[in-house]
Amino acid sequence: MALLKTGEQCWSLAELVQAVVLLAHCHALCSFVFGSGADVDPPQTPRVPLGTPPGTPRRRSLDSSCEVACLRERIQKAQEEKERRGERLLNSQNLLYTDVDEEDELVCAADPSRFDSDPAFGYQEFARREEDHFQVFRVQDYSWEDHGFSLANRLYSDIGHLLDDRFRKVAALPSPRGPDLKRAIWNYIHCMFGIRYDDYDYGEVNQLLERGLKLYIKSVTCFPDATKGPLCPLPWAPLKPAEKVHINVLIMEARLQAELLYALRAITQYMIA
């Protein structure tokens, strides 16, 4: 909460909530993009002109006035480009050192590591932490419905309604394998972030989620950037396309809500301190 301290660079609570919402969306979308394969460009099929059988080369003619005009235009542009190259060649010596400085600035600007104050920051296994450092986030003590929604709506106008509408729509989505599996996936994702539901039997997670599916969910949820590397392929191949999209939507929304719960609870504690 150092950003809220008084000073020239201080933030308001509304600005902080807006930043938290943006960051949470960015993190959640990373999981969806990498998990669903949306970052892979689909193979492009060659375009076949209308009326031309596949595999038949299209004959072009320069008899039409349109194509002759286009050819003249290309020749003129080539001549103009040649003249511009000559002018740039004359000025290249004067701009040599300036170009080097600009390249250095571009390289520096393209390196995001200088903005990272904690390179080792990342996901930590909640289940493997020492008990002294691990405190369970109980939904009964702070939930989206009873606490997060009202605070977000109060500090960031209407965002609470928009987010709540998203969560409700995801909860109402028909699950290909039944509502029990959907709830198990949602609670398993929250469990990986240390969020627990007192009224849920977590034994159902192991009963309903196969080991391969759990590995897939954990990879996409906690390490989405590593799923594309050769050392960490996605381990759950039998998913159908519809099931894969459905699970990745659940991952995206559950991760979004988990991050919002932690951030909004911290803001609440700051406000009442």
Coordinates of C-alpha atoms in Angstrom, one line a residue:
M1 CA 0.0 0.0 0.0
A2 CA 3.0 2.3 -0.4
L3 CA 1.3 3.9 -3.4
L4 CA -1.4 5.3 -1.2
K5 CA 1.0 7.3 1.0
T6 CA 1.0 11.1 0.8
G7 CA 3.3 12.6 -1.8
E8 CA 3.6 13.7 -5.4
Q9 CA 3.3 10.2 -6.8
C10 CA 0.5 9.0 -4.5
W11 CA -2.5 7.1 -5.8
S12 CA -6.2 7.4 -4.8
L13 CA -8.1 4.2 -3.8
A14 CA -10.1 4.4 -7.0
E15 CA -6.9 4.5 -9.1
L16 CA -5.5 1.5 -7.2
V17 CA -8.7 -0.5 -7.7
Q18 CA -8.6 0.3 -11.4
A19 CA -5.0 -0.8 -11.7
V20 CA -5.8 -4.0 -9.8
V21 CA -8.6 -4.9 -12.1
L22 CA -6.4 -4.3 -15.2
L23 CA -3.6 -6.4 -13.8
A24 CA -5.9 -9.2 -12.8
H25 CA -7.5 -9.2 -16.2
C26 CA -4.1 -9.3 -17.9
H27 CA -3.0 -12.3 -15.8
A28 CA -6.2 -14.2 -16.3
L29 CA -6.2 -13.6 -20.1
C30 CA -2.6 -15.0 -20.3
S31 CA -3.9 -18.3 -18.9
F32 CA -6.8 -18.4 -21.5
V33 CA -4.6 -17.4 -24.4
F34 CA -1.9 -19.9 -23.8
G35 CA -4.2 -22.7 -22.5
S36 CA -6.6 -22.5 -25.4
G37 CA -3.9 -22.0 -28.1
A38 CA -5.3 -18.7 -29.1
D39 CA -1.8 -17.4 -29.6
V40 CA -1.2 -19.8 -32.5
D41 CA -2.0 -18.4 -35.9
P42 CA -4.3 -20.7 -37.9
P43 CA -2.9 -22.1 -41.1
Q44 CA -3.7 -19.9 -44.0
T45 CA -5.3 -21.5 -47.0
P46 CA -4.2 -20.2 -50.4
R47 CA -6.8 -18.0 -52.0
V48 CA -8.1 -19.2 -55.3
P49 CA -9.7 -16.7 -57.7
L50 CA -13.3 -17.2 -58.6
G51 CA -13.8 -19.3 -61.6
T52 CA -10.2 -20.7 -61.5
P53 CA -9.8 -24.4 -60.8
P54 CA -7.4 -25.3 -58.0
G55 CA -3.9 -25.8 -59.2
T56 CA -4.4 -23.9 -62.4
P57 CA -2.1 -20.8 -62.8
R58 CA -4.0 -17.6 -63.4
R59 CA -3.0 -16.0 -66.7
R60 CA -2.5 -12.2 -66.5
S61 CA -2.7 -9.9 -69.4
L62 CA -1.3 -6.4 -69.8
D63 CA -3.7 -5.5 -72.5
S64 CA -6.2 -3.8 -70.2
S65 CA -5.7 -0.1 -69.5
C66 CA -5.9 -0.6 -65.8
E67 CA -2.9 -3.0 -65.6
V68 CA -0.9 -0.7 -67.9
A69 CA -1.6 2.2 -65.6
C70 CA -0.6 0.2 -62.6
L71 CA 2.7 -0.8 -64.3
R72 CA 3.5 2.8 -65.1
E73 CA 2.8 3.8 -61.5
R74 CA 5.1 1.1 -60.2
I75 CA 7.9 2.3 -62.5
Q76 CA 7.4 5.9 -61.4
K77 CA 7.5 4.8 -57.7
A78 CA 10.7 2.8 -58.3
Q79 CA 12.4 5.9 -59.9
E80 CA 11.3 8.1 -57.0
E81 CA 12.6 5.5 -54.5
K82 CA 16.0 5.5 -56.3
E83 CA 16.3 9.2 -56.0
R84 CA 15.4 9.1 -52.3
R85 CA 18.1 6.5 -51.7
G86 CA 20.7 8.8 -53.3
E87 CA 19.7 11.6 -50.9
R88 CA 19.9 9.3 -47.9
L89 CA 23.3 8.1 -49.0
L90 CA 24.6 11.7 -48.9
N91 CA 23.2 12.3 -45.4
S92 CA 24.2 9.0 -44.0
Q93 CA 27.6 10.2 -42.6
N94 CA 26.0 13.1 -40.7
L95 CA 23.3 10.8 -39.2
L96 CA 25.6 7.9 -38.3
Y97 CA 26.1 8.7 -34.6
T98 CA 22.5 9.8 -34.2
D99 CA 21.3 6.5 -35.5
V100 CA 23.5 4.6 -33.1
D101 CA 22.1 6.5 -30.2
E102 CA 18.5 5.9 -31.3
E103 CA 19.2 2.2 -31.7
D104 CA 20.6 2.1 -28.1
E105 CA 17.5 3.8 -26.8
L106 CA 15.2 1.3 -28.7
V107 CA 17.1 -1.7 -27.3
C108 CA 16.9 -0.2 -23.8
A109 CA 13.1 0.5 -24.2
A110 CA 12.5 -3.1 -25.5
D111 CA 14.1 -4.7 -22.4
P112 CA 11.4 -5.0 -19.7
S113 CA 13.8 -6.3 -17.0
R114 CA 14.7 -2.8 -16.0
F115 CA 11.1 -2.3 -14.8
D116 CA 11.1 -5.6 -12.7
S117 CA 12.2 -4.9 -9.2
D118 CA 11.7 -8.6 -8.1
P119 CA 12.8 -11.0 -10.9
A120 CA 12.3 -14.0 -8.7
F121 CA 8.6 -13.2 -8.1
G122 CA 6.2 -15.9 -9.2
Y123 CA 3.7 -18.5 -8.2
Q124 CA 4.5 -20.3 -5.0
E125 CA 3.1 -23.7 -3.9
F126 CA 0.6 -23.0 -1.1
A127 CA 0.4 -26.6 -0.1
R128 CA 4.2 -27.0 0.3
R129 CA 4.8 -23.9 2.3
E130 CA 5.7 -24.1 6.0
E131 CA 2.6 -23.8 8.1
D132 CA 4.0 -20.7 9.9
H133 CA 4.0 -18.8 6.6
F134 CA 0.8 -20.2 5.1
Q135 CA -2.5 -18.7 6.1
V136 CA -5.6 -20.0 4.5
F137 CA -7.8 -17.5 2.7
R138 CA -11.3 -18.6 3.8
V139 CA -14.2 -17.5 1.6
Q140 CA -16.5 -17.4 4.6
D141 CA -14.4 -14.6 6.0
Y142 CA -14.1 -12.6 2.7
S143 CA -16.0 -13.4 -0.4
W144 CA -16.8 -11.7 -3.7
E145 CA -20.5 -11.7 -3.1
D146 CA -20.5 -10.3 0.4
H147 CA -17.4 -8.1 0.4
G148 CA -15.5 -7.7 -2.9
F149 CA -18.4 -6.7 -5.0
S150 CA -19.5 -3.8 -2.9
L151 CA -16.0 -2.5 -2.4
A152 CA -15.1 -2.6 -6.1
N153 CA -18.4 -1.0 -7.0
R154 CA -17.9 1.7 -4.4
L155 CA -14.4 2.7 -5.5
Y156 CA -14.6 2.0 -9.2
S157 CA -18.0 2.9 -10.5
D158 CA -20.1 0.0 -12.1
I159 CA -17.1 -2.3 -12.3
G160 CA -18.6 -4.5 -9.6
H161 CA -21.7 -5.0 -11.6
L162 CA -19.7 -5.8 -14.7
L163 CA -17.5 -8.3 -13.0
D164 CA -20.4 -9.9 -11.1
D165 CA -22.3 -10.3 -14.4
R166 CA -19.2 -12.2 -15.8
F167 CA -18.9 -14.5 -12.8
R168 CA -22.7 -15.3 -12.9
K169 CA -22.6 -16.1 -16.6
V170 CA -19.7 -18.4 -16.2
A171 CA -21.5 -20.2 -13.3
A172 CA -24.5 -20.6 -15.5
L173 CA -22.6 -22.1 -18.4
P174 CA -23.7 -25.7 -19.2
S175 CA -20.8 -28.1 -18.3
P176 CA -20.1 -30.9 -20.8
R177 CA -19.6 -33.3 -17.8
G178 CA -22.0 -31.9 -15.2
P179 CA -22.1 -29.2 -12.6
D180 CA -20.1 -31.2 -10.0
L181 CA -17.0 -31.3 -12.3
K182 CA -17.3 -27.5 -12.9
R183 CA -17.4 -26.8 -9.2
A184 CA -14.5 -29.1 -8.6
I185 CA -12.4 -27.3 -11.3
W186 CA -13.3 -23.9 -9.8
N187 CA -12.5 -24.8 -6.2
Y188 CA -9.3 -26.6 -7.3
I189 CA -8.1 -23.5 -9.0
H190 CA -8.9 -21.4 -5.9
C191 CA -7.2 -24.0 -3.7
M192 CA -4.0 -23.5 -5.7
F193 CA -4.1 -19.9 -4.7
G194 CA -4.7 -20.7 -1.0
I195 CA -8.5 -20.0 -1.1
R196 CA -10.7 -22.5 0.7
Y197 CA -14.4 -23.2 1.0
D198 CA -15.4 -24.6 4.4
D199 CA -18.6 -26.1 2.9
Y200 CA -16.9 -28.1 0.2
D201 CA -15.5 -31.6 0.4
Y202 CA -12.1 -31.4 -1.4
G203 CA -12.0 -35.2 -1.7
E204 CA -14.3 -34.7 -4.7
V205 CA -11.4 -33.0 -6.5
N206 CA -9.4 -36.2 -6.6
Q207 CA -12.5 -38.2 -7.5
L208 CA -13.7 -36.1 -10.4
L209 CA -10.5 -34.7 -11.8
E210 CA -8.1 -37.2 -13.4
R211 CA -4.4 -36.7 -12.7
G212 CA -3.7 -35.6 -16.3
L213 CA -6.6 -33.0 -16.2
K214 CA -5.3 -31.7 -12.9
L215 CA -1.8 -31.2 -14.4
Y216 CA -3.3 -29.4 -17.3
I217 CA -5.3 -27.1 -15.1
K218 CA -2.3 -26.3 -12.9
S219 CA 0.0 -25.7 -15.8
V220 CA -2.3 -23.2 -17.5
T221 CA -3.3 -21.6 -14.2
C222 CA 0.1 -21.2 -12.5
F223 CA 2.6 -21.3 -15.3
P224 CA 0.9 -20.2 -18.6
D225 CA 4.0 -18.8 -20.1
A226 CA 5.8 -22.1 -19.7
T227 CA 3.2 -24.2 -21.4
K228 CA 4.6 -23.3 -24.9
G229 CA 8.2 -24.4 -24.1
P230 CA 9.4 -27.9 -25.1
L231 CA 10.2 -28.7 -21.5
C232 CA 6.7 -28.1 -20.3
P233 CA 4.1 -29.3 -22.9
L234 CA 0.4 -29.3 -22.0
P235 CA -0.1 -32.8 -20.5
W236 CA -3.8 -33.3 -21.2
A237 CA -4.4 -34.2 -24.8
P238 CA -7.8 -36.1 -24.7
L239 CA -9.8 -32.9 -24.2
K240 CA -12.3 -32.2 -26.9
P241 CA -12.2 -28.6 -28.3
A242 CA -15.5 -27.6 -26.6
E243 CA -14.3 -29.0 -23.3
K244 CA -10.9 -27.3 -23.6
V245 CA -12.5 -23.9 -24.2
H246 CA -14.9 -24.4 -21.3
I247 CA -12.1 -25.4 -18.9
N248 CA -10.0 -22.5 -20.0
V249 CA -12.9 -20.1 -19.4
L250 CA -13.2 -21.5 -15.9
I251 CA -9.5 -21.1 -15.4
M252 CA -9.6 -17.5 -16.6
E253 CA -12.5 -16.4 -14.4
A254 CA -11.5 -18.4 -11.3
R255 CA -8.0 -16.9 -11.5
L256 CA -9.4 -13.4 -12.0
Q257 CA -11.7 -13.7 -9.0
A258 CA -8.8 -15.1 -6.8
E259 CA -6.5 -12.2 -7.6
L260 CA -9.4 -9.7 -7.0
L261 CA -10.2 -11.3 -3.6
Y262 CA -6.6 -10.9 -2.4
A263 CA -6.3 -7.4 -3.6
L264 CA -9.7 -6.2 -2.4
R265 CA -9.2 -7.8 1.0
A266 CA -5.9 -5.9 1.4
I267 CA -7.5 -2.7 0.4
T268 CA -10.3 -3.3 3.0
Q269 CA -7.8 -4.0 5.7
Y270 CA -6.0 -0.7 4.8
M271 CA -9.2 1.2 5.0
I272 CA -10.2 0.0 8.4
A273 CA -6.7 0.1 9.9

